[in-house]
Coordinates of C-alpha atoms and ligand atoms in Angstrom, one line a residue:
Chain A
M1 CA 0.0 0.0 0.0
S2 CA 1.4 3.4 -1.0
E3 CA 2.4 5.7 1.8
L4 CA 2.4 8.7 -0.5
T5 CA 0.1 11.6 -0.1
A6 CA -2.2 12.5 -3.0
T7 CA 0.0 15.5 -3.8
Q8 CA 3.1 13.2 -4.0
R9 CA 1.3 10.8 -6.2
L10 CA 0.2 13.6 -8.5
A11 CA 3.8 14.6 -8.9
L12 CA 4.9 11.0 -9.4
I13 CA 2.3 10.2 -12.1
R14 CA 3.4 13.3 -14.1
E15 CA 7.1 12.3 -13.9
K16 CA 8.8 11.7 -17.2
G17 CA 9.5 8.1 -17.8
R18 CA 6.3 6.8 -16.3
P19 CA 5.3 3.9 -18.5
T20 CA 2.5 4.4 -20.9
V21 CA 0.2 2.2 -22.9
R22 CA 3.0 2.0 -25.6
D23 CA 5.0 0.1 -22.9
Y24 CA 2.1 -1.9 -21.5
I25 CA 0.4 -3.1 -24.6
P26 CA 3.4 -5.1 -26.0
A27 CA 4.2 -6.4 -22.5
L28 CA 0.6 -7.6 -21.7
F29 CA -0.8 -8.8 -25.0
A30 CA 0.2 -11.0 -27.9
N31 CA -1.1 -10.7 -31.5
F32 CA -2.0 -7.0 -31.1
I33 CA -3.5 -5.5 -34.3
E34 CA -4.3 -1.8 -34.1
L35 CA -7.6 -0.8 -35.7
H36 CA -8.2 2.8 -36.8
G37 CA -11.0 5.2 -37.2
D38 CA -14.5 5.9 -36.0
R39 CA -16.0 5.4 -39.5
H40 CA -17.6 8.8 -39.4
F41 CA -15.0 11.5 -39.2
G42 CA -11.5 10.3 -38.6
D43 CA -8.9 8.6 -36.5
D44 CA -7.9 10.0 -33.1
A45 CA -4.4 9.2 -32.0
A46 CA -5.2 9.9 -28.4
I47 CA -7.0 6.6 -28.2
I48 CA -5.4 3.4 -29.5
G49 CA -7.8 0.6 -30.2
G50 CA -7.3 -2.9 -31.4
V51 CA -7.6 -6.7 -31.0
A52 CA -5.1 -9.0 -29.3
T53 CA -4.9 -12.1 -27.2
F54 CA -4.3 -12.1 -23.5
S55 CA -3.1 -15.5 -22.1
G56 CA -4.6 -17.0 -25.3
I57 CA -8.0 -15.3 -24.9
P58 CA -9.0 -12.9 -27.7
V59 CA -9.7 -9.4 -26.2
T60 CA -10.3 -5.9 -27.4
V61 CA -7.9 -3.2 -26.1
L62 CA -8.9 0.5 -25.8
A63 CA -6.1 2.7 -24.5
Q64 CA -5.5 6.4 -23.9
V65 CA -2.1 7.4 -25.1
K66 CA 0.2 9.6 -23.0
G67 CA 3.3 10.4 -24.8
R68 CA 6.8 9.5 -23.5
N69 CA 8.2 12.7 -24.9
L70 CA 7.0 15.9 -26.5
E71 CA 7.0 14.4 -30.0
E72 CA 4.7 11.5 -28.9
N73 CA 2.6 13.9 -26.9
K74 CA 2.0 16.2 -29.8
Q75 CA 1.0 13.2 -31.9
S76 CA -1.5 11.9 -29.3
N77 CA -2.7 15.3 -28.2
F78 CA -1.4 14.8 -24.6
S79 CA -3.9 12.0 -24.3
M80 CA -6.9 14.3 -24.6
P81 CA -9.3 12.6 -26.9
H82 CA -11.6 14.2 -29.4
P83 CA -15.2 12.9 -30.0
E84 CA -13.9 10.7 -32.8
G85 CA -11.6 8.9 -30.3
Y86 CA -14.6 8.1 -28.1
R87 CA -16.6 7.0 -31.1
K88 CA -13.8 4.8 -32.3
A89 CA -13.7 3.2 -28.8
L90 CA -17.5 2.6 -29.0
R91 CA -17.2 1.1 -32.5
L92 CA -14.6 -1.3 -31.3
A93 CA -16.5 -2.1 -28.1
K94 CA -19.6 -3.0 -30.2
Q95 CA -17.3 -5.2 -32.3
A96 CA -16.0 -6.9 -29.2
E97 CA -19.6 -7.6 -28.2
K98 CA -20.3 -9.2 -31.5
F99 CA -17.3 -11.5 -31.2
H100 CA -17.7 -12.1 -27.4
R101 CA -14.3 -10.6 -26.6
P102 CA -13.8 -9.0 -23.2
V103 CA -12.9 -5.3 -23.5
I104 CA -9.9 -4.0 -21.6
C105 CA -9.7 -0.2 -21.2
L106 CA -6.4 1.4 -20.2
V107 CA -7.3 4.8 -18.8
D108 CA -4.7 7.6 -18.7
T109 CA -5.9 11.1 -19.5
P110 CA -6.1 14.6 -18.1
G111 CA -9.5 14.8 -19.6
A112 CA -11.4 15.1 -22.9
F113 CA -10.0 17.7 -25.2
C114 CA -11.6 21.2 -24.9
G115 CA -11.6 23.0 -28.3
I116 CA -13.8 24.4 -31.1
E117 CA -13.6 21.3 -33.2
A118 CA -14.3 19.0 -30.2
E119 CA -17.5 21.1 -29.5
K120 CA -18.6 21.1 -33.1
R121 CA -18.3 17.4 -33.3
G122 CA -20.2 16.8 -30.1
Q123 CA -17.7 16.0 -27.3
G124 CA -20.6 15.9 -24.8
E125 CA -22.7 13.6 -26.9
A126 CA -19.7 11.3 -27.6
I127 CA -19.0 10.8 -23.9
A128 CA -22.7 10.4 -23.0
R129 CA -23.2 7.8 -25.7
N130 CA -20.3 5.7 -24.4
L131 CA -21.6 5.8 -20.9
M132 CA -25.0 4.5 -22.0
E133 CA -23.7 1.9 -24.5
F134 CA -21.0 0.6 -22.2
M135 CA -23.5 0.1 -19.5
M136 CA -25.5 -2.3 -21.8
L137 CA -22.5 -3.9 -23.6
R138 CA -23.0 -7.7 -23.6
T139 CA -19.4 -8.6 -23.0
P140 CA -17.1 -8.1 -19.9
I141 CA -15.4 -4.7 -19.5
I142 CA -12.4 -4.2 -17.3
S143 CA -10.9 -0.7 -16.9
I144 CA -7.5 0.1 -15.4
V145 CA -6.4 3.6 -14.4
L146 CA -2.7 3.8 -15.1
G147 CA -2.0 7.4 -14.1
E148 CA -4.4 10.3 -14.4
G149 CA -8.1 9.5 -14.6
G150 CA -9.5 12.9 -15.5
S151 CA -13.2 13.5 -15.4
G152 CA -15.7 12.6 -18.1
G153 CA -12.8 12.0 -20.5
A154 CA -11.7 9.0 -18.3
L155 CA -15.3 7.9 -17.4
A156 CA -16.1 7.4 -21.1
L157 CA -13.7 4.4 -21.0
A158 CA -14.5 3.4 -17.4
V159 CA -18.1 2.2 -17.3
C160 CA -17.1 -1.3 -16.6
D161 CA -17.6 -4.5 -14.6
E162 CA -14.4 -3.9 -12.6
L163 CA -12.2 -0.9 -12.2
A164 CA -8.6 -1.4 -11.1
M165 CA -6.1 1.3 -10.4
L166 CA -2.4 1.3 -10.2
E167 CA -1.3 2.1 -6.7
N168 CA -0.3 5.7 -7.4
A169 CA -3.0 6.5 -10.0
L170 CA -5.6 9.1 -9.3
Y171 CA -9.2 9.4 -10.6
S172 CA -11.1 12.6 -10.1
V173 CA -14.0 14.8 -11.2
I174 CA -11.6 17.6 -12.1
S175 CA -7.9 18.2 -11.7
P176 CA -6.9 19.4 -8.2
R177 CA -5.8 22.6 -9.9
G178 CA -9.1 23.1 -11.5
F179 CA -10.9 22.4 -8.3
A180 CA -8.9 25.0 -6.4
S181 CA -9.2 27.5 -9.1
I182 CA -13.0 27.2 -9.4
L183 CA -14.1 26.6 -5.8
W184 CA -11.5 28.8 -4.1
K185 CA -10.6 31.1 -7.0
D186 CA -7.0 30.2 -6.2
A187 CA -5.1 27.7 -8.4
T188 CA -2.1 27.8 -6.1
R189 CA -4.0 25.8 -3.5
E190 CA -3.7 22.7 -5.8
S191 CA -2.1 20.5 -3.3
E192 CA -4.6 21.3 -0.6
A193 CA -7.3 20.4 -3.1
A194 CA -5.6 17.1 -4.0
E195 CA -5.7 16.1 -0.3
L196 CA -9.3 17.2 0.2
M197 CA -10.7 15.7 -2.9
K198 CA -10.2 12.0 -2.0
I199 CA -8.8 10.8 -5.3
T200 CA -6.4 8.0 -4.4
A201 CA -7.0 4.4 -5.2
E202 CA -7.8 3.7 -1.5
D203 CA -10.3 6.6 -1.4
L204 CA -12.0 5.3 -4.5
M205 CA -12.2 1.8 -3.1
H206 CA -13.9 3.3 -0.1
F207 CA -16.5 4.9 -2.4
G208 CA -17.1 1.7 -4.3
V209 CA -15.7 3.2 -7.5
C210 CA -12.6 1.0 -7.6
E211 CA -12.5 -2.7 -7.0
H212 CA -8.8 -3.6 -7.1
I213 CA -5.5 -1.9 -6.5
I214 CA -2.4 -3.0 -8.5
D215 CA 0.9 -2.8 -6.8
E216 CA 3.6 -0.5 -8.1
P217 CA 7.3 -0.9 -7.2
D218 CA 8.8 1.6 -4.7
G219 CA 9.3 4.9 -6.4
G220 CA 6.4 4.2 -8.8
A221 CA 5.8 2.2 -12.0
Q222 CA 8.7 4.1 -13.7
T223 CA 11.4 2.5 -11.6
A224 CA 10.4 -1.0 -13.0
P225 CA 8.0 -0.9 -15.9
D226 CA 8.3 -4.7 -16.5
L227 CA 7.5 -5.5 -12.9
T228 CA 4.4 -3.2 -13.1
A229 CA 3.3 -4.8 -16.3
E230 CA 3.6 -8.2 -14.6
N231 CA 1.4 -7.0 -11.8
I232 CA -1.2 -5.8 -14.2
G233 CA -0.9 -9.1 -16.0
E234 CA -1.5 -11.0 -12.8
Y235 CA -4.6 -9.1 -12.1
L236 CA -6.0 -9.6 -15.6
A237 CA -5.1 -13.3 -15.5
E238 CA -7.4 -13.7 -12.6
A239 CA -10.2 -11.2 -13.7
V240 CA -10.6 -11.9 -17.4
P241 CA -11.4 -15.6 -17.1
R242 CA -13.6 -15.0 -14.0
L243 CA -15.7 -12.3 -15.8
K244 CA -15.8 -14.2 -19.0
A245 CA -17.2 -17.2 -17.2
T246 CA -20.0 -15.2 -15.5
D247 CA -23.4 -15.3 -17.1
I248 CA -23.8 -12.2 -19.1
D249 CA -27.2 -11.1 -17.7
T250 CA -25.8 -11.5 -14.2
L251 CA -22.8 -9.4 -15.2
L252 CA -25.0 -6.6 -16.6
E253 CA -27.1 -6.5 -13.5
R254 CA -24.0 -6.2 -11.4
R255 CA -22.5 -3.6 -13.7
Y256 CA -25.7 -1.5 -13.4
N257 CA -25.8 -1.9 -9.6
K258 CA -22.1 -1.0 -9.2
F259 CA -22.9 2.5 -10.4
R260 CA -26.5 2.5 -9.2
K261 CA -25.5 2.4 -5.6
I262 CA -22.9 5.2 -5.7
G263 CA -24.3 8.3 -4.1
V264 CA -24.2 9.9 -0.6
F265 CA -27.5 11.5 0.5
A266 CA -30.1 11.5 3.3
E267 CA -33.7 10.5 2.8
E268 CA -36.6 11.6 5.0
Chain B
M1 CA -9.5 19.8 -18.1
A2 CA -13.0 19.5 -19.3
L3 CA -14.9 21.1 -16.5
E4 CA -12.4 23.8 -15.4
D5 CA -13.6 27.3 -15.7
L6 CA -17.1 26.2 -16.5
F7 CA -18.6 27.6 -13.4
K8 CA -16.8 30.9 -13.9
V9 CA -18.2 31.2 -17.3
V10 CA -21.7 30.2 -16.3
K11 CA -21.5 32.6 -13.4
D12 CA -20.4 35.4 -15.6
R13 CA -23.2 34.9 -17.9
S14 CA -25.7 34.7 -15.1
K15 CA -24.6 37.8 -13.4
A16 CA -26.6 39.9 -15.8
D17 CA -29.4 37.5 -15.2
T18 CA -29.8 37.8 -11.5
K19 CA -32.1 40.4 -10.2
P20 CA -30.2 43.6 -9.4
K21 CA -30.6 44.9 -5.9
A22 CA -33.9 46.7 -5.5
D23 CA -32.3 49.6 -3.6
T24 CA -30.0 50.7 -6.4
K25 CA -31.5 53.0 -8.9
V26 CA -31.0 53.2 -12.6
K27 CA -31.8 55.9 -15.1
K28 CA -33.7 54.4 -18.0
P29 CA -32.4 55.9 -21.2
G30 CA -34.7 58.5 -22.6
M31 CA -37.2 58.4 -19.8
G32 CA -35.6 60.9 -17.4
V33 CA -37.0 59.3 -14.4
E34 CA -35.3 57.0 -11.9
I35 CA -36.9 53.7 -11.3
P36 CA -35.8 50.8 -9.0
R37 CA -33.6 48.3 -10.8
G38 CA -35.6 45.4 -9.5
L39 CA -38.4 46.4 -11.8
L40 CA -36.2 46.0 -14.9
F41 CA -34.7 43.1 -16.8
K42 CA -31.5 43.5 -18.8
C43 CA -31.0 40.8 -21.4
P44 CA -27.7 39.1 -21.0
R45 CA -27.5 38.3 -24.7
C46 CA -28.4 41.6 -26.4
G47 CA -28.4 44.1 -23.5
T48 CA -31.9 45.3 -24.0
V49 CA -33.6 46.6 -20.9
V50 CA -37.3 46.0 -20.4
Y51 CA -39.8 46.2 -17.6
R52 CA -39.6 43.0 -15.5
D53 CA -43.4 42.7 -15.6
D54 CA -43.5 42.8 -19.4
F55 CA -40.6 40.3 -19.5
E56 CA -42.3 37.9 -17.2
R57 CA -45.6 38.2 -19.0
N58 CA -43.6 37.2 -22.1
R59 CA -42.7 33.9 -20.4
S60 CA -39.3 35.4 -19.4
V61 CA -38.3 35.7 -23.1
C62 CA -36.4 38.7 -24.3
S63 CA -38.7 40.5 -26.7
A64 CA -35.7 42.0 -28.6
C65 CA -33.5 38.9 -29.3
N66 CA -35.7 36.0 -28.3
Y67 CA -33.3 34.8 -25.6
H68 CA -35.1 32.3 -23.4
A69 CA -34.0 33.3 -20.0
R70 CA -33.4 31.1 -16.9
I71 CA -36.6 30.4 -14.9
S72 CA -37.2 28.7 -11.6
F73 CA -38.6 25.2 -11.2
R74 CA -42.0 26.7 -10.2
E75 CA -42.3 28.9 -13.2
R76 CA -41.3 26.0 -15.5
L77 CA -43.8 23.7 -14.0
E78 CA -46.6 26.2 -14.3
M79 CA -46.0 26.8 -18.0
T80 CA -45.5 23.1 -18.8
A81 CA -47.9 20.8 -16.8
D82 CA -51.6 20.7 -17.0
K83 CA -53.1 22.5 -14.0
G84 CA -53.1 20.5 -10.8
T85 CA -51.7 17.3 -12.2
F86 CA -48.1 17.4 -10.7
T87 CA -47.1 14.9 -8.0
E88 CA -43.6 15.1 -6.8
L89 CA -41.4 12.0 -6.5
D90 CA -38.6 11.5 -4.0
A91 CA -39.1 14.9 -2.4
G92 CA -37.2 13.8 0.7
L93 CA -33.7 13.4 -0.7
T94 CA -31.1 15.9 0.5
S95 CA -27.3 16.2 0.1
L96 CA -24.7 15.1 2.6
N97 CA -21.0 15.9 2.4
P98 CA -19.1 13.0 1.0
I99 CA -15.6 14.6 0.9
D100 CA -16.2 16.9 3.9
F101 CA -16.0 20.0 1.7
P102 CA -15.8 23.0 4.1
G103 CA -19.1 24.9 4.2
Y104 CA -21.0 22.6 1.9
E105 CA -23.9 21.8 4.3
E106 CA -24.3 25.5 5.1
K107 CA -24.4 26.4 1.4
I108 CA -27.0 23.8 0.7
A109 CA -29.1 25.0 3.6
E110 CA -28.9 28.6 2.4
L111 CA -30.0 27.6 -1.1
Q112 CA -32.9 25.5 0.2
E113 CA -34.1 28.5 2.0
S114 CA -33.7 31.0 -0.8
C115 CA -34.9 28.7 -3.7
G116 CA -37.7 27.0 -1.8
I117 CA -36.6 23.6 -3.2
K118 CA -34.4 20.9 -1.6
E119 CA -32.1 20.3 -4.5
A120 CA -31.2 21.4 -8.0
V121 CA -33.7 19.1 -9.7
V122 CA -37.4 18.4 -8.9
T123 CA -38.9 15.2 -10.4
G124 CA -42.4 14.0 -10.5
V125 CA -45.3 12.8 -12.6
C126 CA -47.8 15.1 -14.4
K127 CA -50.0 15.4 -17.4
I128 CA -49.1 17.5 -20.4
H129 CA -52.1 18.0 -22.8
K130 CA -53.5 15.0 -20.8
Y131 CA -50.6 12.7 -21.6
N132 CA -49.2 11.1 -18.5
T133 CA -45.5 11.7 -18.2
V134 CA -42.6 11.7 -15.8
I135 CA -41.0 15.2 -15.7
G136 CA -37.8 16.5 -14.3
I137 CA -36.9 20.2 -14.0
M138 CA -33.5 21.5 -13.1
D139 CA -33.3 24.9 -11.5
S140 CA -30.1 26.8 -12.1
N141 CA -30.7 29.1 -9.1
F142 CA -29.7 26.1 -6.9
M143 CA -25.9 26.0 -7.1
M144 CA -26.0 26.4 -10.9
A145 CA -27.9 23.1 -10.9
S146 CA -24.7 21.1 -10.7
M147 CA -25.1 17.3 -10.4
G148 CA -24.3 15.7 -7.1
S149 CA -25.6 12.6 -5.5
V150 CA -29.2 13.9 -5.0
V151 CA -29.5 15.1 -8.6
G152 CA -28.1 11.9 -9.9
E153 CA -30.3 9.7 -7.6
K154 CA -33.5 11.6 -8.4
I155 CA -33.0 11.5 -12.1
T156 CA -32.1 7.8 -11.9
R157 CA -35.2 7.1 -9.9
A158 CA -37.4 9.1 -12.2
F159 CA -36.2 6.9 -15.1
E160 CA -36.7 3.7 -13.1
Y161 CA -40.2 4.8 -12.2
A162 CA -41.0 5.6 -15.8
T163 CA -39.6 2.2 -16.9
E164 CA -41.8 0.4 -14.4
H165 CA -44.9 2.4 -15.2
K166 CA -44.3 2.5 -19.0
L167 CA -44.2 6.3 -19.1
P168 CA -42.2 8.8 -21.2
V169 CA -39.8 11.1 -19.5
V170 CA -39.4 14.8 -20.2
L171 CA -36.3 16.4 -18.7
F172 CA -35.6 20.2 -18.6
T173 CA -31.8 20.3 -18.4
A174 CA -29.9 23.2 -17.0
S175 CA -26.5 22.8 -15.3
G176 CA -23.0 24.0 -14.8
G177 CA -21.9 20.3 -14.8
A178 CA -20.7 18.0 -12.1
R179 CA -20.9 19.2 -8.5
M180 CA -17.2 19.3 -7.6
Q181 CA -17.9 19.7 -3.9
E182 CA -18.9 16.0 -3.9
G183 CA -15.7 14.8 -5.6
I184 CA -15.7 11.6 -7.6
I185 CA -19.2 10.8 -6.4
S186 CA -20.5 13.5 -8.7
L187 CA -18.7 12.1 -11.7
M188 CA -20.3 8.7 -11.1
Q189 CA -23.7 10.2 -11.3
M190 CA -23.1 10.6 -15.0
A191 CA -22.7 6.9 -15.4
K192 CA -25.6 6.1 -13.0
T193 CA -28.1 8.3 -14.8
S194 CA -27.0 7.1 -18.3
G195 CA -27.5 3.5 -17.1
A196 CA -31.1 4.2 -16.0
I197 CA -31.8 5.9 -19.4
A198 CA -30.4 2.8 -21.2
R199 CA -32.9 0.6 -19.4
H200 CA -35.8 3.0 -20.0
S201 CA -34.8 3.1 -23.6
E202 CA -34.5 -0.7 -23.9
A203 CA -38.0 -1.0 -22.5
G204 CA -39.1 1.0 -25.5
Q205 CA -40.1 4.2 -23.7
L206 CA -39.6 7.7 -24.9
Y207 CA -37.2 10.3 -23.5
V208 CA -37.4 13.9 -24.5
T209 CA -34.7 16.3 -23.5
V210 CA -35.4 20.0 -23.4
M211 CA -32.1 21.9 -23.1
T212 CA -32.4 25.2 -21.3
D213 CA -29.9 27.8 -20.3
P214 CA -27.2 26.7 -19.5
T215 CA -26.7 23.0 -20.4
T216 CA -23.0 22.3 -20.0
G217 CA -20.2 20.0 -18.7
G218 CA -21.0 16.6 -17.2
V219 CA -24.7 17.0 -17.8
T220 CA -24.2 17.6 -21.5
A221 CA -21.8 14.6 -21.4
S222 CA -24.5 12.4 -19.9
F223 CA -28.3 12.4 -19.6
A224 CA -28.9 15.7 -21.5
S225 CA -27.4 14.3 -24.7
L226 CA -29.3 11.0 -24.6
G227 CA -32.8 12.0 -25.4
D228 CA -34.6 10.2 -28.2
I229 CA -35.6 13.7 -29.2
I230 CA -33.6 16.7 -28.1
I231 CA -35.3 20.1 -28.0
A232 CA -33.5 23.3 -27.2
E233 CA -34.8 26.7 -26.3
P234 CA -33.7 29.6 -28.5
K235 CA -30.4 31.3 -27.7
V236 CA -29.5 29.2 -24.7
L237 CA -25.9 28.1 -23.9
I238 CA -25.2 24.4 -24.7
G239 CA -21.8 22.9 -24.6
F240 CA -19.3 20.6 -23.0
A241 CA -16.2 22.6 -22.2
G242 CA -16.1 26.1 -20.7
R243 CA -15.7 28.9 -23.1
R244 CA -12.7 30.4 -21.3
V245 CA -10.9 27.0 -21.3
I246 CA -11.3 26.9 -25.1
E247 CA -10.3 30.5 -25.5
G248 CA -7.2 29.8 -23.4
T249 CA -6.3 26.9 -25.7
I250 CA -6.8 28.7 -29.0
K251 CA -5.6 32.1 -27.8
Q252 CA -8.5 34.0 -29.4
K253 CA -12.0 35.1 -28.7
L254 CA -14.8 32.8 -29.7
P255 CA -17.8 34.1 -31.7
D256 CA -20.9 35.0 -29.6
D257 CA -23.0 32.2 -31.1
F258 CA -20.5 29.5 -30.2
Q259 CA -22.2 26.9 -28.0
S260 CA -25.6 28.3 -28.6
A261 CA -28.7 26.3 -29.3
E262 CA -28.5 27.4 -32.9
F263 CA -24.8 26.3 -33.1
M264 CA -25.8 22.9 -31.7
L265 CA -28.7 22.6 -34.2
Q266 CA -26.4 23.5 -37.1
N267 CA -23.9 20.9 -36.0
G268 CA -26.4 18.2 -35.6
F269 CA -26.8 17.8 -31.9
V270 CA -30.3 18.9 -31.3
D271 CA -33.4 18.0 -33.2
M272 CA -35.2 21.3 -33.0
I273 CA -35.4 24.7 -31.4
V274 CA -38.8 25.4 -29.9
E275 CA -40.0 28.5 -28.3
R276 CA -41.6 28.3 -24.9
K277 CA -45.0 29.2 -26.1
Y278 CA -45.0 26.3 -28.5
L279 CA -43.5 23.7 -26.2
R280 CA -46.7 22.1 -24.8
P281 CA -48.3 21.5 -28.3
T282 CA -44.9 20.2 -29.5
L283 CA -44.6 17.7 -26.6
S284 CA -48.2 16.7 -27.2
K285 CA -47.5 15.9 -30.9
I286 CA -44.4 14.0 -29.9
F287 CA -46.4 11.9 -27.4
R288 CA -49.1 11.3 -30.0
T289 CA -46.6 10.0 -32.6
H290 CA -45.1 7.6 -30.0
N291 CA -48.3 5.8 -29.3
Y292 CA -49.0 7.2 -25.9
T293 CA -52.7 7.7 -25.2
R294 CA -54.4 10.7 -23.7
M295 CA -56.1 10.1 -20.4
E296 CA -59.2 12.0 -21.5
E297 CA -60.1 14.8 -24.0
Y298 CA -57.8 17.8 -23.4
K299 CA -59.7 21.0 -22.6
G300 CA -56.8 23.4 -22.5
G301 CA -54.8 25.3 -19.9
A302 CA -51.4 25.0 -18.4
G303 CA -50.4 25.8 -14.8
A304 CA -49.6 23.5 -11.9
Ligands
ZN1 ZN1 -32.1 39.9 -25.7

């Protein structure tokens, strides 16, 4: 269990050298074939999608692409998807449903991209559609937050049967900086916000958002990417066959209830 | 980040909207007399100043530019439901403080007092032109109608009720997005409501969204965008990201009509723009074309 504060984890997951899906996909999967495009507008490099096998089981992989350097980041828009990225993900998820392949989502994004073109092409609608369709998708879905799980842009790949988080990963409604800037009109209170917001893997387990925490080596995933990939693989080796063996209607009922029961309120 | 700045933007836009203090005076151009500002409405879109009485008689629509201004839950219900037909659902739900955000309970209590409602959405059943329907109305006066646990739960329950009773749902959306004061719990309400809509939809029931000012952020990115039919009111703000965030990214000012109802229609994300005065007959026609049956012959008259 990580001893780090939310602020320390925030710094750690932003460190250069933190492994990305470009490291994890080859380490975890065999026979990976990347599939491009949403069939409506274009192909978004911020989300990689494709088919592969995991321990001999065909799966569909949907992954948000942080760059390992500026060049890669430019190419993948710093892992901030456009609507066509979410629509590509949905297309491939529906394809996975057709061929009864489990879907594995690797979540790592500061958020959905905010721009004129993204608005014109319906960023809100694209995310909303994924939430609704993933909820009813008749095949298992596992989401793993690798670093940043930023807001609706992360949730669009995280309506799932099980959510796992790397030990130092964070998942939040808004970045701590944004939180401080909006609620306190003071972006410099970022670290205070990070502690208050309850965004660590343990916090999210407490809220019923996260089901499983995957160990990272001391110093974070970047100190031993291979070991981290092994830990992810170990989790998947247990979870994929288990979910695949579960009756699909039972699975869908559980998936609905996983989200249905999240909420904190009083009732007279 | 998607939601950053959104509140700021929405607040800026709403400033002109809120009733000016009654004790300040303003000189109306060309009139030469001082009248209390509370008697006037200044349109936040075109700047035209009109008497508040005239404005309210015009269903809170700007007579100069047709901007459909923000109205309270009560006003919306009165102009939408058949008189005396509304029964509230889940009226007893109130917010707690999941991340212990300082001052949250006090803020909620204040708003309950000033708005006369317990949370940012009120749900219930009513008749519209004698068609039975589930209705949900968001009220932007209540913390910019942001979505926390109670909003998410009430909307989810409204859809579950409608699924069980084979009823359509009409939702009037207005929101600054997710309620950040509730942390990750607020984000999860997007998934929860979308799930309930999916089941209502699978049961073959109709969901009509009416997007009102402002429909933004996590609400646009969940239930607001999932209607079988999406109606928008003229000139209202509809979008995902905050205007300032986008302006910050592109380093230039956005055109005025960016993220307007008209912009959304042009880009294919709403089915139609309908003025307030035509909304009831429009909804009636929609119910009729979806095989819902009227309870008895309609004899006219709105007002709850
Ligand atoms: Zn006007």
